[in-house]
Structure formats: C-alpha cells, structure tokens
Amino acid sequence: MISHKIDILKKRSDALHKLRAFFYAQNVTEVDTPILSRAAVPDVHLASLQTSVDLPNVGQQLTYYLHTSSEYPMKRLLCEGIGDIYYLGKVFRNGDLSPRHQPEFTMIEWYRLNYRLKDMVEETFAVAQQLLGDVPTQVMTYQQAFERFAGIADIHHTSAEVCLNCLKQNNVPEIIGVDADDKPLWEQLVLTEVIEPLLGLGQLTCLTHFPARDASLARISPDNDLTAERFEIFYQGMELANGYHELQDADAYRQRFEANQALRRQNGLAEVPIDEALLDALSSPGLPDCSGVAMGFDRLFALSQGKQDLSDVLAFGALDA
Amino acid sequence: MASISTSEFKNGLKFLMDGQPCTIIDNTIVQPGKGQAFNRVKYRNLITGKVLENTFKSGEKVEGADVIDTDLQYLYNDGEFWHFMDPSSFEQYQAGPAAVADMEKWLVEQDTCTVTLWNGDPIAVKPPKQVVLEVTDTDPGLKGDTAGTGGKPATLSTGAVVQVPLFITIGEKVICNTETGEYVSRAK
C-alpha cells in the first residue's frame, strides 16, 4: 500500500476518535444498531441491498435488508426512552458510485431530545468543525438560496418554465427525460445543477425549510404548510448533512410509508416490507420531541483533507474491495 | 438495436443521439438521496468528433448503436471514395470524404488502418501511428547539417506538409507520426 494512503487512514482514525470524543463529552450514547433488518426504507430514491440469511429452526431462508441509515432502529430506541444517541458506522445504498458516492459508506447519525431545528443546525456545524476547523457558518432558507444563487424569487410558487429558463441561462447541458411541466423535478435540477455547486464555498452553508414534498420524516413547518422542518448542510459544493425536526405522529409515518410504496408500484419498483416494529413503537410509547441529523463521514473527512473523491480516503473503494 | 437504460451506461458505450452514433466518455451519477437520480453524461459524436454533454433522468433509455472498430487494409482512392479491404474475408468497404476527413494525407496504399463501421459503413478512419512517405518537394538541403536544428517545410507524396530537418532532400522517404503530424526520422 502506498504510504500516503496509510497516512490518510491514520488521520481517518484520529477523525473518528474526535467525533466519538465530542459525543462522549456531551453525554450522547453510542448505539450500534443492526445493519441487517427484516424491513427496509420505502423511499423511492433509496435502494437497499438485500441478502438471504439461514437461521436454525426457521425452516426457510429469510430476506434481510442492509440499512441505508440507522434511523428506524434508533427511533425505536428513542421511543423506549434511551435519550440522546448517536450511530457512527457503515450504511449501504445500492446503485451508488461516483466521486461522492460509494455503495458502502460511513455515516454519523444522531438524535437530540427537545432540540429545535436551530439547535440541531448549530450542533451539526460544531460537529463538522471538529474536522474542518473554525470555518465560518451561514444559514439561509431554501427559498432564499433560490433567490440568491438562481435569481428565482419565490420558488414555492413559481412555474416549471421559470426553472427551465434558469437552467438554460446557466448553460446547464440539456436534460433528457423530464416532462416540461414536472415542476418539482425542474426545481430539483436548479438546486443540484445551479445552486449546490455554489453552496458552502469556504464556509458551512445550511439551507432550511425544504419543500413539504421533500419532508421525508420531518415535521411540516407549523407556520407554513409548503415547507418542512428539514435542513441540509453544504461545504465546498457538497452536501454533508441532512437533518429533521422529527415527525412524531405514528399515523403520519404510516401514511408517508404507504405513499412511498404506492410510488414504488407506479415506478415499477418492488415494494419493501414496512418496519412494523417502528410503527408500533411510534404509536406506543411514542417518539419524544427530538431532532436528528445524518452526516456523511467520508465526505466530511475527505473535504477536511482537501480531497473531492471518497475513494481517496477509504481503505479500499467499492471497485477495489 | 436494443434500447439501453441509463443503469447500463459506461465509458465506451455506443448509442444513438439525434440519429447519430456516439460513444460515452464520462458517466457520473447525480444521486441527491432525497430526489430523483440523474446521469451526467459526456459523449463524443463519432461522426463530427464533437464532445457533448447531456443529463439523463435515471431510467431513461437510449438506442444502442451498431458501431465497431475493425482493421482494414487501405487499397486506393478512386477520386470519390477511399477503398478498404478486410484482409481475411476480402470484403471491401468504401469510405466517403466525411469518414476520411483530414486523415486523407496519411493514407498509404497497403497500410492497415482502424476503420470505425456504423451499421457496416465506415464513419471514421484512423491510419497507423507511423507512416512512410516520400518527399516530393522541399528546399535544397544544406550540406553538413545533420543535427536538424532549424528545419524546413517538406511536401510529401500524399500532399501532407511537415517540418523536416534541413538535410532531407526530394525523393527521400521519411517516417511521420500521424497523431502529431510530425516528422520522426528518415526511413531506412
């Protein structure tokens, strides 16, 4: 192995230690929840890896899914009353490989009781700064980011055409396969193709109040039902973290899971088993008021080392493992 | 040709775009996690040579292109077409000016060239890396200059013009690099 790789891996070990020390000092408990689960995340855009497992006395091979995040078991523990917790370990996503994606990557995910979105944003900055040093921070709403970086004044009410023109004005290569009137998708493209490369240049930039349709398992904003209490943090044009003020209502979870299953059917994707154990825990004892965030450790560490490609900071990337 | 989904995209894949054959030179997945994935694709149009970029919604399909590279022997030019032959099957192919383009000046009869066929027709011709050509015109050489310090233009039998050392004279054969268009050495 080349010596600079060994040097990087030693720095990686220091970085993991720093993050664990940060949470230890805050009295946040590390939980190493299962990687294998009978249930999977139903989000249309997340593909779980699956495997079959032989267990004695069960009589058949069981399908288990590799977690794409430790959110569901962590929330079950939160319902049980465990208090503040974090997970620092591997998660898996099928079909992902690019300079900023690997099918297997290290995630740091944590939950804080009684934290508002603002508290969680501040703590996420602090965690990122453990590795990035004292970089400046900046918070703006999703809507403000569209105004500032794409010149679109009111993204929540604008048309598909305005988004499409914005892409053209910014010389984004022609997009193939998107219906002219699919506003949510054109809006997403303005975000990924025009805005994101400009976010977090030399500073940590947080966007808050994503559209309600991207709420996932975040609460809808109490003062505006078009937006959700969800944030994302960017550094050097790369998304680092994604946080929610967590939805508590068990029925709302079931509705959002079922809406995703319906979308999976529409898109010709296989449905996945819903995490009934999570839904049970959410109905009783119920999820305490909390916020949670998931941050890509490999991205954070790569950027702290001035690298743009995750495989530069892994022992072995997916094509080399 | 079968249609190809974005999930099968990889470098070197040949596909049709606006009816023309193209080859992928870079394919990057954009996967925002919360939203629809896209493929950012850089590709070269094999007819025009232009490098283009498009972003495909993941799951979109393109038509595959029947494009192969094959080694053919260059036979002759009849004034309109350049004729090539497969040395094993003796099958002949004729390439038009668009396929030969500016490679014309490096085509030497009997040389083996790499010819790109689309649906069986030549669309691009790549001569060998080095070819031997005769000097048909150049200024008189200077005696004693063997180091090739200065150089002078020389016209070769195919019409190519290259910089050669001062000692090269009309009627000599020289080796040229077809990729750089430069003189390499005298041919033995």
CSV table of N, CA, C and O in Angstrom, one decimal, chain B residues 66-135:
chain,number,residue,atom,x,y,z
B,66,ASP,N,-24.9,0.2,-33.6
B,66,ASP,CA,-24.0,-0.9,-34.0
B,66,ASP,C,-22.7,-0.3,-34.6
B,66,ASP,O,-22.6,0.0,-35.8
B,67,VAL,N,-21.8,-0.1,-33.7
B,67,VAL,CA,-20.5,0.6,-34.1
B,67,VAL,C,-19.4,-0.4,-33.7
B,67,VAL,O,-19.3,-0.8,-32.5
B,68,ILE,N,-18.5,-0.7,-34.6
B,68,ILE,CA,-17.3,-1.5,-34.3
B,68,ILE,C,-16.1,-0.9,-34.9
B,68,ILE,O,-16.1,-0.2,-36.0
B,69,ASP,N,-15.0,-1.1,-34.3
B,69,ASP,CA,-13.7,-0.7,-34.9
B,69,ASP,C,-13.1,-2.0,-35.5
B,69,ASP,O,-13.0,-3.0,-34.8
B,70,THR,N,-12.6,-1.9,-36.7
B,70,THR,CA,-12.0,-3.0,-37.4
B,70,THR,C,-10.8,-2.6,-38.2
B,70,THR,O,-10.7,-1.5,-38.6
B,71,ASP,N,-9.8,-3.6,-38.3
B,71,ASP,CA,-8.6,-3.3,-39.0
B,71,ASP,C,-8.8,-3.7,-40.5
B,71,ASP,O,-9.0,-4.8,-40.8
B,72,LEU,N,-8.6,-2.6,-41.3
B,72,LEU,CA,-8.8,-2.9,-42.8
B,72,LEU,C,-7.6,-2.3,-43.5
B,72,LEU,O,-6.9,-1.4,-43.1
B,73,GLN,N,-7.3,-3.0,-44.7
B,73,GLN,CA,-6.2,-2.5,-45.5
B,73,GLN,C,-6.7,-1.5,-46.5
B,73,GLN,O,-7.7,-1.6,-47.1
B,74,TYR,N,-5.9,-0.3,-46.5
B,74,TYR,CA,-6.3,0.7,-47.5
B,74,TYR,C,-5.8,0.3,-48.9
B,74,TYR,O,-4.7,0.0,-49.1
B,75,LEU,N,-6.8,0.3,-49.9
B,75,LEU,CA,-6.4,-0.1,-51.2
B,75,LEU,C,-6.1,1.1,-52.1
B,75,LEU,O,-5.0,1.3,-52.6
B,76,TYR,N,-7.1,2.0,-52.4
B,76,TYR,CA,-6.9,3.1,-53.3
B,76,TYR,C,-8.0,4.1,-53.2
B,76,TYR,O,-9.0,3.8,-52.5
B,77,ASN,N,-7.8,5.2,-53.8
B,77,ASN,CA,-8.8,6.3,-53.9
B,77,ASN,C,-9.2,6.4,-55.3
B,77,ASN,O,-8.4,6.5,-56.2
B,78,ASP,N,-10.5,6.4,-55.6
B,78,ASP,CA,-11.0,6.5,-57.0
B,78,ASP,C,-11.4,7.9,-57.4
B,78,ASP,O,-12.1,8.1,-58.4
B,79,GLY,N,-11.0,8.8,-56.6
B,79,GLY,CA,-11.4,10.2,-56.8
B,79,GLY,C,-12.6,10.6,-56.0
B,79,GLY,O,-12.8,11.8,-55.8
B,80,GLU,N,-13.4,9.7,-55.6
B,80,GLU,CA,-14.6,10.0,-54.9
B,80,GLU,C,-14.6,9.2,-53.5
B,80,GLU,O,-14.9,9.8,-52.5
B,81,PHE,N,-14.2,8.0,-53.6
B,81,PHE,CA,-14.2,7.1,-52.4
B,81,PHE,C,-12.8,6.6,-52.1
B,81,PHE,O,-12.1,6.4,-53.0
B,82,TRP,N,-12.6,6.3,-50.8
B,82,TRP,CA,-11.4,5.6,-50.4
B,82,TRP,C,-11.8,4.1,-50.2
B,82,TRP,O,-12.7,3.9,-49.4
B,83,HIS,N,-11.1,3.2,-50.8
B,83,HIS,CA,-11.5,1.8,-50.7
B,83,HIS,C,-10.6,1.0,-49.8
B,83,HIS,O,-9.4,1.2,-49.8
B,84,PHE,N,-11.3,0.2,-48.9
B,84,PHE,CA,-10.6,-0.6,-47.9
B,84,PHE,C,-11.0,-2.0,-48.1
B,84,PHE,O,-12.1,-2.3,-48.6
B,85,MET,N,-10.2,-2.9,-47.5
B,85,MET,CA,-10.5,-4.3,-47.6
B,85,MET,C,-10.2,-5.1,-46.3
B,85,MET,O,-9.2,-4.8,-45.7
B,86,ASP,N,-11.1,-6.0,-46.0
B,86,ASP,CA,-10.8,-6.8,-44.8
B,86,ASP,C,-9.9,-7.9,-45.3
B,86,ASP,O,-10.2,-8.7,-46.2
B,87,PRO,N,-8.6,-8.0,-44.7
B,87,PRO,CA,-7.6,-8.9,-45.2
B,87,PRO,C,-8.0,-10.4,-45.1
B,87,PRO,O,-7.5,-11.2,-45.8
B,88,SER,N,-8.9,-10.7,-44.2
B,88,SER,CA,-9.2,-12.1,-44.0
B,88,SER,C,-10.4,-12.5,-44.8
B,88,SER,O,-10.5,-13.6,-45.5
B,89,SER,N,-11.5,-11.6,-44.9
B,89,SER,CA,-12.7,-12.0,-45.7
B,89,SER,C,-12.6,-11.5,-47.1
B,89,SER,O,-13.5,-11.8,-48.0
B,90,PHE,N,-11.7,-10.5,-47.4
B,90,PHE,CA,-11.6,-9.8,-48.7
B,90,PHE,C,-12.8,-8.9,-49.0
B,90,PHE,O,-12.9,-8.4,-50.1
B,91,GLU,N,-13.6,-8.8,-48.0
B,91,GLU,CA,-14.8,-7.9,-48.2
B,91,GLU,C,-14.3,-6.5,-48.3
B,91,GLU,O,-13.4,-6.0,-47.6
B,92,GLN,N,-14.9,-5.7,-49.2
B,92,GLN,CA,-14.4,-4.3,-49.5
B,92,GLN,C,-15.4,-3.3,-48.9
B,92,GLN,O,-16.6,-3.5,-48.9
B,93,TYR,N,-14.9,-2.2,-48.5
B,93,TYR,CA,-15.7,-1.1,-47.9
B,93,TYR,C,-15.2,0.2,-48.6
B,93,TYR,O,-14.1,0.4,-48.9
B,94,GLN,N,-16.2,1.1,-48.8
B,94,GLN,CA,-15.8,2.4,-49.4
B,94,GLN,C,-16.2,3.5,-48.4
B,94,GLN,O,-17.3,3.6,-47.9
B,95,ALA,N,-15.1,4.3,-48.1
B,95,ALA,CA,-15.3,5.4,-47.2
B,95,ALA,C,-15.4,6.7,-47.9
B,95,ALA,O,-14.6,7.0,-48.8
B,96,GLY,N,-16.4,7.6,-47.5
B,96,GLY,CA,-16.5,8.9,-48.2
B,96,GLY,C,-15.7,9.9,-47.5
B,96,GLY,O,-15.0,9.7,-46.5
B,97,PRO,N,-15.7,11.1,-48.1
B,97,PRO,CA,-14.8,12.2,-47.5
B,97,PRO,C,-15.1,12.5,-46.1
B,97,PRO,O,-14.2,12.9,-45.3
B,98,ALA,N,-16.4,12.4,-45.6
B,98,ALA,CA,-16.7,12.7,-44.2
B,98,ALA,C,-16.0,11.8,-43.3
B,98,ALA,O,-15.6,12.1,-42.2
B,99,ALA,N,-15.9,10.5,-43.7
B,99,ALA,CA,-15.3,9.5,-42.8
B,99,ALA,C,-13.8,9.6,-42.8
B,99,ALA,O,-13.2,9.5,-41.8
B,100,VAL,N,-13.2,10.0,-44.0
B,100,VAL,CA,-11.8,10.1,-44.1
B,100,VAL,C,-11.3,11.4,-43.5
B,100,VAL,O,-10.3,11.5,-42.8
B,101,ALA,N,-12.0,12.4,-43.8
B,101,ALA,CA,-11.8,13.8,-43.3
B,101,ALA,C,-10.3,14.2,-43.5
B,101,ALA,O,-9.7,13.9,-44.6
B,102,ASP,N,-9.6,14.7,-42.5
B,102,ASP,CA,-8.3,15.2,-42.7
B,102,ASP,C,-7.2,14.1,-42.5
B,102,ASP,O,-6.0,14.3,-42.5
B,103,MET,N,-7.7,12.8,-42.4
B,103,MET,CA,-6.8,11.7,-42.4
B,103,MET,C,-6.3,11.3,-43.8
B,103,MET,O,-5.3,10.5,-43.9
B,104,GLU,N,-6.9,11.9,-44.8
B,104,GLU,CA,-6.5,11.6,-46.2
B,104,GLU,C,-5.0,11.7,-46.4
B,104,GLU,O,-4.4,10.8,-47.1
B,105,LYS,N,-4.4,12.7,-45.8
B,105,LYS,CA,-3.0,12.9,-46.1
B,105,LYS,C,-2.1,11.9,-45.5
B,105,LYS,O,-0.9,11.9,-45.7
B,106,TRP,N,-2.6,11.0,-44.7
B,106,TRP,CA,-1.8,9.9,-44.1
B,106,TRP,C,-2.1,8.5,-44.6
B,106,TRP,O,-1.6,7.5,-44.1
B,107,LEU,N,-3.0,8.5,-45.6
B,107,LEU,CA,-3.4,7.1,-46.2
B,107,LEU,C,-2.4,6.7,-47.2
B,107,LEU,O,-2.2,7.3,-48.2
B,108,VAL,N,-1.7,5.5,-46.9
B,108,VAL,CA,-0.7,4.9,-47.8
B,108,VAL,C,-1.3,3.6,-48.2
B,108,VAL,O,-1.7,2.8,-47.4
B,109,GLU,N,-1.3,3.3,-49.5
B,109,GLU,CA,-1.8,2.1,-50.0
B,109,GLU,C,-1.1,0.9,-49.4
B,109,GLU,O,0.1,0.9,-49.2
B,110,GLN,N,-1.9,-0.1,-49.0
B,110,GLN,CA,-1.5,-1.3,-48.4
B,110,GLN,C,-1.3,-1.2,-46.9
B,110,GLN,O,-1.2,-2.2,-46.2
B,111,ASP,N,-1.4,0.0,-46.3
B,111,ASP,CA,-1.3,0.2,-44.9
B,111,ASP,C,-2.6,-0.3,-44.2
B,111,ASP,O,-3.7,-0.2,-44.8
B,112,THR,N,-2.4,-0.9,-43.0
B,112,THR,CA,-3.6,-1.3,-42.2
B,112,THR,C,-4.1,-0.1,-41.4
B,112,THR,O,-3.3,0.4,-40.6
B,113,CYS,N,-5.4,0.2,-41.6
B,113,CYS,CA,-6.0,1.3,-40.8
B,113,CYS,C,-7.1,0.8,-39.9
B,113,CYS,O,-7.7,-0.2,-40.2
B,114,THR,N,-7.4,1.5,-38.8
B,114,THR,CA,-8.5,1.2,-38.0
B,114,THR,C,-9.7,1.9,-38.5
B,114,THR,O,-9.7,3.2,-38.5
B,115,VAL,N,-10.7,1.2,-39.0
B,115,VAL,CA,-11.9,1.8,-39.6
B,115,VAL,C,-13.1,1.6,-38.7
B,115,VAL,O,-13.3,0.5,-38.2
B,116,THR,N,-13.8,2.7,-38.3
B,116,THR,CA,-15.0,2.6,-37.5
B,116,THR,C,-16.2,2.4,-38.4
B,116,THR,O,-16.4,3.2,-39.3
B,117,LEU,N,-16.9,1.3,-38.2
B,117,LEU,CA,-18.0,1.0,-39.0
B,117,LEU,C,-19.3,1.2,-38.2
B,117,LEU,O,-19.4,0.7,-37.1
B,118,TRP,N,-20.2,1.9,-38.8
B,118,TRP,CA,-21.6,2.1,-38.2
B,118,TRP,C,-22.6,1.4,-39.1
B,118,TRP,O,-22.6,1.8,-40.3
B,119,ASN,N,-23.3,0.4,-38.7
B,119,ASN,CA,-24.2,-0.4,-39.5
B,119,ASN,C,-23.4,-0.9,-40.7
B,119,ASN,O,-24.0,-0.9,-41.8
B,120,GLY,N,-22.2,-1.2,-40.6
B,120,GLY,CA,-21.4,-1.8,-41.7
B,120,GLY,C,-20.7,-0.7,-42.6
B,120,GLY,O,-20.0,-1.1,-43.5
B,121,ASP,N,-21.0,0.6,-42.4
B,121,ASP,CA,-20.4,1.6,-43.2
B,121,ASP,C,-19.3,2.4,-42.5
B,121,ASP,O,-19.5,2.7,-41.3
B,122,PRO,N,-18.2,2.7,-43.2
B,122,PRO,CA,-17.1,3.4,-42.5
B,122,PRO,C,-17.6,4.8,-42.1
B,122,PRO,O,-18.2,5.5,-42.9
B,123,ILE,N,-17.4,5.2,-40.8
B,123,ILE,CA,-17.6,6.6,-40.4
B,123,ILE,C,-16.4,7.3,-40.0
B,123,ILE,O,-16.4,8.5,-39.8
B,124,ALA,N,-15.3,6.6,-39.7
B,124,ALA,CA,-14.1,7.2,-39.3
B,124,ALA,C,-12.9,6.3,-39.7
B,124,ALA,O,-13.1,5.1,-39.7
B,125,VAL,N,-11.8,6.9,-40.0
B,125,VAL,CA,-10.6,6.1,-40.4
B,125,VAL,C,-9.4,6.6,-39.6
B,125,VAL,O,-9.2,7.8,-39.5
B,126,LYS,N,-8.7,5.7,-39.0
B,126,LYS,CA,-7.5,6.0,-38.3
B,126,LYS,C,-6.3,5.3,-38.9
B,126,LYS,O,-6.3,4.1,-38.9
B,127,PRO,N,-5.4,6.1,-39.5
B,127,PRO,CA,-4.2,5.5,-40.1
B,127,PRO,C,-3.3,4.9,-39.0
B,127,PRO,O,-3.5,5.2,-37.8
B,128,PRO,N,-2.3,4.1,-39.4
B,128,PRO,CA,-1.3,3.6,-38.4
B,128,PRO,C,-0.6,4.8,-37.7
B,128,PRO,O,-0.6,5.9,-38.3
B,129,LYS,N,-0.1,4.6,-36.6
B,129,LYS,CA,0.6,5.7,-35.8
B,129,LYS,C,1.7,6.3,-36.6
B,129,LYS,O,1.9,7.5,-36.6
B,130,GLN,N,2.5,5.4,-37.3
B,130,GLN,CA,3.6,5.9,-38.1
B,130,GLN,C,3.4,5.5,-39.6
B,130,GLN,O,3.0,4.3,-39.8
B,131,VAL,N,3.6,6.4,-40.5
B,131,VAL,CA,3.6,6.0,-41.9
B,131,VAL,C,4.9,6.5,-42.6
B,131,VAL,O,5.5,7.4,-42.1
B,132,VAL,N,5.2,5.8,-43.7
B,132,VAL,CA,6.4,6.2,-44.5
B,132,VAL,C,5.9,6.9,-45.8
B,132,VAL,O,5.1,6.3,-46.5
B,133,LEU,N,6.4,8.1,-46.0
B,133,LEU,CA,6.0,8.8,-47.2
B,133,LEU,C,7.2,9.4,-47.9
B,133,LEU,O,8.3,9.7,-47.3
B,134,GLU,N,7.1,9.7,-49.2
B,134,GLU,CA,8.2,10.2,-50.0
B,134,GLU,C,8.1,11.7,-50.1
B,134,GLU,O,7.0,12.3,-50.2
B,135,VAL,N,9.2,12.4,-50.0
B,135,VAL,CA,9.3,13.8,-50.1
B,135,VAL,C,9.2,14.2,-51.6
B,135,VAL,O,10.0,13.8,-52.4
